[in-house]
PDB file of C-alpha atoms in Angstrom:
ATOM      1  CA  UNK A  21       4.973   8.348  18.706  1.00 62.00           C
ATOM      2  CA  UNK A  22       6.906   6.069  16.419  1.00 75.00           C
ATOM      3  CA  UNK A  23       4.189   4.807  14.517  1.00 92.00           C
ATOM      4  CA  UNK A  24       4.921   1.623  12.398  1.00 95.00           C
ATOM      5  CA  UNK A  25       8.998   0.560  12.472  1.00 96.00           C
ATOM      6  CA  UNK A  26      10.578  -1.944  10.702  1.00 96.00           C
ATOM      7  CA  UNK A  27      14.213  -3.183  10.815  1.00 96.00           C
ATOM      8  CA  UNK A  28      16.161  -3.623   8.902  1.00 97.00           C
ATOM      9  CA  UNK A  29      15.748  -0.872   5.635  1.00 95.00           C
ATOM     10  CA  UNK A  30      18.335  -2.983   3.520  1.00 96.00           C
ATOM     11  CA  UNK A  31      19.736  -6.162   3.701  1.00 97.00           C
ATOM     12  CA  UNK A  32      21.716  -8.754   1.622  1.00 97.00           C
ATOM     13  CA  UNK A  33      20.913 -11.975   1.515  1.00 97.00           C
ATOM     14  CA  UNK A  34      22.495 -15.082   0.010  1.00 97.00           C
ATOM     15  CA  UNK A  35      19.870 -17.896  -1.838  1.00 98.00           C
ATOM     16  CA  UNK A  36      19.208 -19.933   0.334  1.00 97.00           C
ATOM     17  CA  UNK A  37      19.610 -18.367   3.643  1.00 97.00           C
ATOM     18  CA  UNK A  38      16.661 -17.199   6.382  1.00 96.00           C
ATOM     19  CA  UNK A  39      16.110 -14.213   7.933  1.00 96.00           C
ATOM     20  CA  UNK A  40      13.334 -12.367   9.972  1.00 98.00           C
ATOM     21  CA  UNK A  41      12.169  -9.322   9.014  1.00 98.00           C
ATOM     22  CA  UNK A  42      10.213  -7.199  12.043  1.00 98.00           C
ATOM     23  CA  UNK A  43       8.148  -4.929  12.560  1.00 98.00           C
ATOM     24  CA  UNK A  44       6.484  -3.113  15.340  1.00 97.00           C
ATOM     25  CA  UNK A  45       3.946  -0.518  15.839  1.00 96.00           C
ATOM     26  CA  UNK A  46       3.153   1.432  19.014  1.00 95.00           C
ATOM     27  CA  UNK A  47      -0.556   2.315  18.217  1.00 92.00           C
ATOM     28  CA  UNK A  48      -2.239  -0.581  19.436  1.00 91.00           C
ATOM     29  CA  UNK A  49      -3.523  -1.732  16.090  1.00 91.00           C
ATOM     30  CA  UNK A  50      -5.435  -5.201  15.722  1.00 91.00           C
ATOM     31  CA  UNK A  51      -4.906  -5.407  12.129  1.00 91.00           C
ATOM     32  CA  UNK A  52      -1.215  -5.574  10.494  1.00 94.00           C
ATOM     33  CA  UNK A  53       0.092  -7.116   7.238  1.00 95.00           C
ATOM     34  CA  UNK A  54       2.836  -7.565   5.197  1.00 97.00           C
ATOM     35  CA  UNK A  55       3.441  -6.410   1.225  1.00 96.00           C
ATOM     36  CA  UNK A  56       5.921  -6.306  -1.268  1.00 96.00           C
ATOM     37  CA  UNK A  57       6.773  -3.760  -3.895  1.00 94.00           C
ATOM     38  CA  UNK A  58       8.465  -4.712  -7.118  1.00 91.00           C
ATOM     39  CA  UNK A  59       8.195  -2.258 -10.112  1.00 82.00           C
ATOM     40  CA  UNK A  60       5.650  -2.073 -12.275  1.00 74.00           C
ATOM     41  CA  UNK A  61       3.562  -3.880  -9.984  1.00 76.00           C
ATOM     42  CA  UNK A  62       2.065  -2.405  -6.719  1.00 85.00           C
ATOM     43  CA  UNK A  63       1.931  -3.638  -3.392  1.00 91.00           C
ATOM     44  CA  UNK A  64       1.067  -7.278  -3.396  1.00 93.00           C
ATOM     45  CA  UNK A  65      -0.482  -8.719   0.153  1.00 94.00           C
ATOM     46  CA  UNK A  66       1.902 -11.588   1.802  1.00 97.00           C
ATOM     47  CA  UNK A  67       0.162 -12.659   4.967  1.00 96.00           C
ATOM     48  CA  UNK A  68      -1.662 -10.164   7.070  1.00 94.00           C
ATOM     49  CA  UNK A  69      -3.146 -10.774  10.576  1.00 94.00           C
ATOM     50  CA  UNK A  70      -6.695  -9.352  12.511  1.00 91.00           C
ATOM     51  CA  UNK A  71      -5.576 -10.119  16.223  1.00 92.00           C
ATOM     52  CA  UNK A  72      -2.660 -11.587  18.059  1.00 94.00           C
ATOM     53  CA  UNK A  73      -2.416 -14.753  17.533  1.00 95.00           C
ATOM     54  CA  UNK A  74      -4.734 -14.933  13.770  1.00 95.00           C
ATOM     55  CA  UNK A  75      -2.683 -15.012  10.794  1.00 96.00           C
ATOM     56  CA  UNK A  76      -3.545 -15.380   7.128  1.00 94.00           C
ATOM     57  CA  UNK A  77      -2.466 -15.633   3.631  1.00 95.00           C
ATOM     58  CA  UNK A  78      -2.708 -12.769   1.129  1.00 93.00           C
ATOM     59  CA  UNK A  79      -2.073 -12.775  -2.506  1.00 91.00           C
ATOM     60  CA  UNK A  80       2.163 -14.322  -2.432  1.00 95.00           C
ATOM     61  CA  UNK A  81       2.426 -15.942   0.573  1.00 97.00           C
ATOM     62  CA  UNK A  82       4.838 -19.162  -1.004  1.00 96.00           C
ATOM     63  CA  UNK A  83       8.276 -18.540   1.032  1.00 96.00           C
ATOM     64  CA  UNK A  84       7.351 -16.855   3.666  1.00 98.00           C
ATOM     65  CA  UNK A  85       5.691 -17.327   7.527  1.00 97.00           C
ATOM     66  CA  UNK A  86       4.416 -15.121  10.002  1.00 98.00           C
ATOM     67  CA  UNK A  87       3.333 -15.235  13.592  1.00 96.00           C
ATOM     68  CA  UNK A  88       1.432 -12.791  16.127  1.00 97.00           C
ATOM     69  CA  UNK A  89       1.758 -13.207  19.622  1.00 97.00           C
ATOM     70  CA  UNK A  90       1.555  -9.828  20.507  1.00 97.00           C
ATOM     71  CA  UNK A  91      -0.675  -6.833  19.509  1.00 95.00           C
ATOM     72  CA  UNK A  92       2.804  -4.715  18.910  1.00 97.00           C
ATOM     73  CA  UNK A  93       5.077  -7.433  16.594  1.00 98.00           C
ATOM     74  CA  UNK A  94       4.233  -8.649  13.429  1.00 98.00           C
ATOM     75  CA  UNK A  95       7.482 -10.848  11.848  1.00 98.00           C
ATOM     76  CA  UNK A  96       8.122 -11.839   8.489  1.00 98.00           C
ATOM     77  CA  UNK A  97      10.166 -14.715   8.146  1.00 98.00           C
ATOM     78  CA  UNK A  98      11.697 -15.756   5.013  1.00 97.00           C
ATOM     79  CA  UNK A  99      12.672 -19.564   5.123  1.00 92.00           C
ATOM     80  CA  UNK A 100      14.854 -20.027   2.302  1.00 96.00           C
ATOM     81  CA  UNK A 101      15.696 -17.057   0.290  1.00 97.00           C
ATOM     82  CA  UNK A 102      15.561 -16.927  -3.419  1.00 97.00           C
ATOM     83  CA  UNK A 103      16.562 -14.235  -6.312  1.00 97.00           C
ATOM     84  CA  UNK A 104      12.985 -14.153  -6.549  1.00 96.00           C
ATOM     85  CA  UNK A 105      11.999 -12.467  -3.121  1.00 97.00           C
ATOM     86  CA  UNK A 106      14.336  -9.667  -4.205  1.00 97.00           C
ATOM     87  CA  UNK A 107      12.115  -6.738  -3.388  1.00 97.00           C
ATOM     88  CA  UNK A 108      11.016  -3.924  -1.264  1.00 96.00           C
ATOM     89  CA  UNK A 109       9.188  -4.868   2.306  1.00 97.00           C
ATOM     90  CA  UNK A 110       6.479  -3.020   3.972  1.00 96.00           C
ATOM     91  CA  UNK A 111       4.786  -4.006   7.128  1.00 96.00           C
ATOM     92  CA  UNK A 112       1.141  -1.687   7.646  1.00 94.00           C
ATOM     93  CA  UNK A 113      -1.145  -1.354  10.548  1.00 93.00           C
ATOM     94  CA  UNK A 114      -4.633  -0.077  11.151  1.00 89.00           C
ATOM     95  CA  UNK A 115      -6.823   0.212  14.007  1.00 83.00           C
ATOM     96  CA  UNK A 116      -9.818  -2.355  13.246  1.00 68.00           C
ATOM     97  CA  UNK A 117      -9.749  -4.534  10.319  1.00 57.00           C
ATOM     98  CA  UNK A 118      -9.937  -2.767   7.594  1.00 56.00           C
ATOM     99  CA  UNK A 119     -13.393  -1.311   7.623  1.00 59.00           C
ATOM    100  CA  UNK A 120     -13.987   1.919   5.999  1.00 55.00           C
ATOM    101  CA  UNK A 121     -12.747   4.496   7.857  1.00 58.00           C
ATOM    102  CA  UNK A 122      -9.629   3.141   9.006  1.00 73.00           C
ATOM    103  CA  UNK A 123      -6.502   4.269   7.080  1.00 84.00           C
ATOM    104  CA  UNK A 124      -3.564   1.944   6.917  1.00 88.00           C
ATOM    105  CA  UNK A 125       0.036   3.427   8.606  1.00 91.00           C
ATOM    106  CA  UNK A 126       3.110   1.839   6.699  1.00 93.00           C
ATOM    107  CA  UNK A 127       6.790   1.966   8.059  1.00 94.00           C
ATOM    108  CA  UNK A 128       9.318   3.215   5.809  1.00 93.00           C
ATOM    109  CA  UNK A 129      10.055  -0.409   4.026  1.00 95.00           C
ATOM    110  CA  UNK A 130      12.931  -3.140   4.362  1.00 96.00           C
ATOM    111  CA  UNK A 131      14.702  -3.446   0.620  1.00 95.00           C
ATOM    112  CA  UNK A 132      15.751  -6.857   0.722  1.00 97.00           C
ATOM    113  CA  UNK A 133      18.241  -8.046  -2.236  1.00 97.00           C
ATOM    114  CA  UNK A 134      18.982 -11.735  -2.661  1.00 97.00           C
ATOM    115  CA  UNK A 135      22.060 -12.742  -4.730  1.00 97.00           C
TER     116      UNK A 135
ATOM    117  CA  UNK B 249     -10.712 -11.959  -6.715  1.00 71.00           C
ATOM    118  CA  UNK B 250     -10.551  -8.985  -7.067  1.00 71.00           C
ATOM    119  CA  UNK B 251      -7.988  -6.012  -8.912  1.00 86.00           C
ATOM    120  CA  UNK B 252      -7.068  -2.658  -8.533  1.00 91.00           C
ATOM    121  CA  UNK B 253      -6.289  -1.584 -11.983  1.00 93.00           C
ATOM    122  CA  UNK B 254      -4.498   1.770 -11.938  1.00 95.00           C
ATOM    123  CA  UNK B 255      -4.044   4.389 -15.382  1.00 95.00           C
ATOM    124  CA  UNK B 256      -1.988   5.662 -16.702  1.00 96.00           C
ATOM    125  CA  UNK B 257       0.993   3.489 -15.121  1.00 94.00           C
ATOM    126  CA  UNK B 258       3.441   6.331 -15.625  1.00 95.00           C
ATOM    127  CA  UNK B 259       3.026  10.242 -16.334  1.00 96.00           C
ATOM    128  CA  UNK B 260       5.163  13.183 -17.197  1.00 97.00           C
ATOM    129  CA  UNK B 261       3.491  16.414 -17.024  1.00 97.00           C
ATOM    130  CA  UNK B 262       4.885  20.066 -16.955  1.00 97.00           C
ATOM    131  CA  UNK B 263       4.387  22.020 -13.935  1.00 97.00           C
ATOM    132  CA  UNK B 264       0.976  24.299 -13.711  1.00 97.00           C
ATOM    133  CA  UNK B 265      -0.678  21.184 -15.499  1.00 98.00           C
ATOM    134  CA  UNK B 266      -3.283  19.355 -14.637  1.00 98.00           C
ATOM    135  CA  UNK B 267      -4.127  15.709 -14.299  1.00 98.00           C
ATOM    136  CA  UNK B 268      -5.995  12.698 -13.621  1.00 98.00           C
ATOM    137  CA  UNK B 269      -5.046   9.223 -12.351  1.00 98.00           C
ATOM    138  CA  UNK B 270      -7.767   6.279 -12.262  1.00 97.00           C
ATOM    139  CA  UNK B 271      -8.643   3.675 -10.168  1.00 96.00           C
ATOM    140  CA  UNK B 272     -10.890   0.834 -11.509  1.00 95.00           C
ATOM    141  CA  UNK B 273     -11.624  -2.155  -9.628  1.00 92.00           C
ATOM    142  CA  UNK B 274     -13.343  -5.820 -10.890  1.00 87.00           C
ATOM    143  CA  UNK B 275     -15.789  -5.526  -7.917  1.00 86.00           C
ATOM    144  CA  UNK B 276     -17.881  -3.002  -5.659  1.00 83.00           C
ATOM    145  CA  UNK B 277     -15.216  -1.102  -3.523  1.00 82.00           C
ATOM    146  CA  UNK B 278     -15.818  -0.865   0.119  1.00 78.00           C
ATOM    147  CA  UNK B 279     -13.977   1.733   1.318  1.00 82.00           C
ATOM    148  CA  UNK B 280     -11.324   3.198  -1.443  1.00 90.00           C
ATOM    149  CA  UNK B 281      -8.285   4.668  -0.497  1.00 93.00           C
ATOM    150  CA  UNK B 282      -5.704   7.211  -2.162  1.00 96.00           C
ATOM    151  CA  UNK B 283      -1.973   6.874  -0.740  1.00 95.00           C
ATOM    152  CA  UNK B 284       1.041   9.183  -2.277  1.00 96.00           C
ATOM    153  CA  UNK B 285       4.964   7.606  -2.145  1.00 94.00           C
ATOM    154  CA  UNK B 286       7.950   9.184  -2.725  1.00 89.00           C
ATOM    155  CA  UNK B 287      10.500   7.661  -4.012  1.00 79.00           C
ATOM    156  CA  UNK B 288      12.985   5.225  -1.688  1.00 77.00           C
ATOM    157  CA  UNK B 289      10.314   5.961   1.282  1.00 83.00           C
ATOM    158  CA  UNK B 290       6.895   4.428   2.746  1.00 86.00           C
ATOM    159  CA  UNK B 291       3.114   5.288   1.962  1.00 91.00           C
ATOM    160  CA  UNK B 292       1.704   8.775   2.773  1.00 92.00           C
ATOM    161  CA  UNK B 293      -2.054   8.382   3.706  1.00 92.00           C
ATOM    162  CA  UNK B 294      -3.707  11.146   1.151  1.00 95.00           C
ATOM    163  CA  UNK B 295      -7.839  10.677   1.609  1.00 92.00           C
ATOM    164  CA  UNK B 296     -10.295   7.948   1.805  1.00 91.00           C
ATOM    165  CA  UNK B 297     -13.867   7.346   0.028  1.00 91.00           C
ATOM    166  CA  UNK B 298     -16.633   5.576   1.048  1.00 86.00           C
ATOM    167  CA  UNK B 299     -19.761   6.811  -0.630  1.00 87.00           C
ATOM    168  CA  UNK B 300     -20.976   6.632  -4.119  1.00 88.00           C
ATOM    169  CA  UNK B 301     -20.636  10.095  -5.709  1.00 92.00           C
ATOM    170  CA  UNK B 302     -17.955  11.254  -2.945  1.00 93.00           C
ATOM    171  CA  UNK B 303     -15.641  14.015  -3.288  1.00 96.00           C
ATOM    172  CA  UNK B 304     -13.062  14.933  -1.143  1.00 95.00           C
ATOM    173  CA  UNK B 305     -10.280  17.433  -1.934  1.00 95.00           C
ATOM    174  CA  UNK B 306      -6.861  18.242  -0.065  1.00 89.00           C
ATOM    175  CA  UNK B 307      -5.000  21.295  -1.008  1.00 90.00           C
ATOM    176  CA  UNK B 308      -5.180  20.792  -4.915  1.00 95.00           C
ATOM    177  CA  UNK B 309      -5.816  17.381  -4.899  1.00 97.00           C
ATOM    178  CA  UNK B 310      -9.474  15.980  -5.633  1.00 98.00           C
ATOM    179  CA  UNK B 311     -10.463  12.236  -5.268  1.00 97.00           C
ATOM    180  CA  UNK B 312     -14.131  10.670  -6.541  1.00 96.00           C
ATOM    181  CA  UNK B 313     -15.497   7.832  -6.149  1.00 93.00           C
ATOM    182  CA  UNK B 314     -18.449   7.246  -9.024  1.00 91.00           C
ATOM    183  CA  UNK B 315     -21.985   6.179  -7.916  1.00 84.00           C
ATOM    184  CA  UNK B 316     -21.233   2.454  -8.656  1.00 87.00           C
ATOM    185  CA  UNK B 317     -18.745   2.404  -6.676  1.00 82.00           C
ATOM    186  CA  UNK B 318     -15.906   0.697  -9.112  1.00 90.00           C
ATOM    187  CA  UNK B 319     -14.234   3.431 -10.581  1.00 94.00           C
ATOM    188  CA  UNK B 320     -12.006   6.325  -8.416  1.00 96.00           C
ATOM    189  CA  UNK B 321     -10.140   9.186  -9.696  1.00 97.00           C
ATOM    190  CA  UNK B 322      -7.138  11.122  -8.333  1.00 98.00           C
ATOM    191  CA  UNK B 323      -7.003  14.642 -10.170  1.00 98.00           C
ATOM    192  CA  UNK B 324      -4.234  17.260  -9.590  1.00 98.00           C
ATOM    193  CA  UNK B 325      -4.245  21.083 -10.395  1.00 97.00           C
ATOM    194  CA  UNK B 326      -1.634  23.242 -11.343  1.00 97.00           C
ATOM    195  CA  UNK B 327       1.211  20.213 -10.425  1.00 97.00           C
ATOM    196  CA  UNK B 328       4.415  21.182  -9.059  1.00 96.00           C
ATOM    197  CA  UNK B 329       7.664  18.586  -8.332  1.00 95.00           C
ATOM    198  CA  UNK B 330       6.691  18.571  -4.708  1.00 94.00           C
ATOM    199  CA  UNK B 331       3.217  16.206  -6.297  1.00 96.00           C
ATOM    200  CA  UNK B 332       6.105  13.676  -8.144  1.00 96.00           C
ATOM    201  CA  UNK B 333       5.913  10.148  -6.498  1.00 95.00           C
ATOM    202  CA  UNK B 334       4.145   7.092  -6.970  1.00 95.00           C
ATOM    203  CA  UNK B 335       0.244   7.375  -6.071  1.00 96.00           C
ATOM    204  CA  UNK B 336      -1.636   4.253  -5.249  1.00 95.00           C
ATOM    205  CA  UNK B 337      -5.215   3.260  -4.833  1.00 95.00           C
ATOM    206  CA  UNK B 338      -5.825   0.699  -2.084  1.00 92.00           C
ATOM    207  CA  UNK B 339      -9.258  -1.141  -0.989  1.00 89.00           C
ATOM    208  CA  UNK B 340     -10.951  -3.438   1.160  1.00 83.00           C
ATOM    209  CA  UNK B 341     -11.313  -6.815  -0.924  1.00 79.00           C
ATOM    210  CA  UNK B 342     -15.075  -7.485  -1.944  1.00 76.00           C
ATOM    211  CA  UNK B 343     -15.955  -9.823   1.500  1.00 76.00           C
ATOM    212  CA  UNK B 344     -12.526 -10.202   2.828  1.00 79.00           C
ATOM    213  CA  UNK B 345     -10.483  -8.536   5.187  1.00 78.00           C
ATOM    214  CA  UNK B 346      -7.779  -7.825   2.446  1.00 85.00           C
ATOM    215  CA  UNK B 347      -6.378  -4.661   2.385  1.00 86.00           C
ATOM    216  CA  UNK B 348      -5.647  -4.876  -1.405  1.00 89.00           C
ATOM    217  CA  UNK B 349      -3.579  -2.400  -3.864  1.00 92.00           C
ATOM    218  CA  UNK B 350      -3.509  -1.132  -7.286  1.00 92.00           C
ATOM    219  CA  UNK B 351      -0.337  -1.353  -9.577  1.00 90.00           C
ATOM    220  CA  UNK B 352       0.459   1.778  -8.949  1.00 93.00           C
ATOM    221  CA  UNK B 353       1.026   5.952 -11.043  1.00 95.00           C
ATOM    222  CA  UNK B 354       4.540   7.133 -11.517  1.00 94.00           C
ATOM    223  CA  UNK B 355       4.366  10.824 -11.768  1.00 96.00           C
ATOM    224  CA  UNK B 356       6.760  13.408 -13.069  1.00 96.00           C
ATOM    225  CA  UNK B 357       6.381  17.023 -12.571  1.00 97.00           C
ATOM    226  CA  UNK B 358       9.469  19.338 -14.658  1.00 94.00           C
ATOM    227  CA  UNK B 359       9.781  22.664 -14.518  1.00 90.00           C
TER     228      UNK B 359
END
């Protein structure tokens, strides 16, 4: 059971260039999102998503799209990177919203550096 | 909207002590979860809360949740280095479907 998985753990990115990160879980969660970790300052909510094929915006979502088509796949797309979106990634799932009850599973994180 | 405010932000203790880490949110918390990271690696699920006045305990670690439902605490006894990491407090958003987080404790347990 590999849980939540995201690719890749690091990457380098020039300003101005795109790139998709992805991540997958095998669980058969409805509910998946996307945060970013920068110190001194939690986990901040980018876009997160109740469904395949419902997506919406969390606290940062300037820069960045997402898409669900499938249950499993929840992409983060970064259109035009910038020194700003340096920062550690992590995608999370959980079975049903998130009603009480129902922990959030995060993969291991994607550190991103943009020069 | 609402905020996860999180105390102390950082804390060095010696092992065998004890402490506390708090949780205080701007709103009613629905559902108030306590998540442990190590450093370089992802989020370890530690407990959850859902009731005013609950109390749940792991090993040595205690969390509460106070009877208004706005304040949580995180309290370790007798620490040791395998307890260092960064501990985070994460909620439902008041009437959202938000999974929000606080700013996060840096802990430090030496010998």
């Amino acid at each position: 059971n590999a849980g939540v998985t995201q690719t890749p753990k690091f990457q380098v990115l020039k300003t101005g260039q795109s790139m998709t990160l992805q991540c997958a879980q095998d669980m058969n969660h409805e509910y998946m999102s996307w945060y970013r970790q920068d110190p001194g300052m939690g986990l901040r909510l980018i876009h997160y998503s109740v469904g395949a094929g419902i997506t919406d915006q969390g606290e940062v979502p300037n820069g960045y799209n997402v898409s669900r088509s499938t249950t499993e796949d929840f992409p983060l797309r970064l259109l035009s990177a910038a020194p700003s979106q340096t920062s550690v990634y992590f995608c999370a799932s959980s079975y049903s919203g998130v009603a009480p009850g129902t922990e959030a599973f995060f993969g291991q994180g994607t550190r991103l550096t943009v020069v | 909207s609402q905020e996860l405010e999180q105390s102390p932000q950082s804390l060095i203790v010696q092992e065998g002590k004890n402490l506390t880490i708090n949780c205080t949110s701007s709103k009613t918390l629905y559902g108030l979860y306590w998540y442990k990271q190590k450093y370089g690696e992802g989020l370890i699920f530690l407990m959850m809360l859902q009731k005013g006045g609950e109390e749940k305990s792991h090993e040595k670690i205690t969390a509460k949740l106070d009877e208004k439902k706005q304040q949580s605490s995180l309290h370790i006894t007798a620490s040791q280095p395998s307890h260092a990491g960064i501990y985070l407090c994460g909620a439902r958003a008041y009437n959202t479907d938000k999974l929000i987080f606080g700013t996060g404790t840096r802990l430090q347990v030496f010998p």
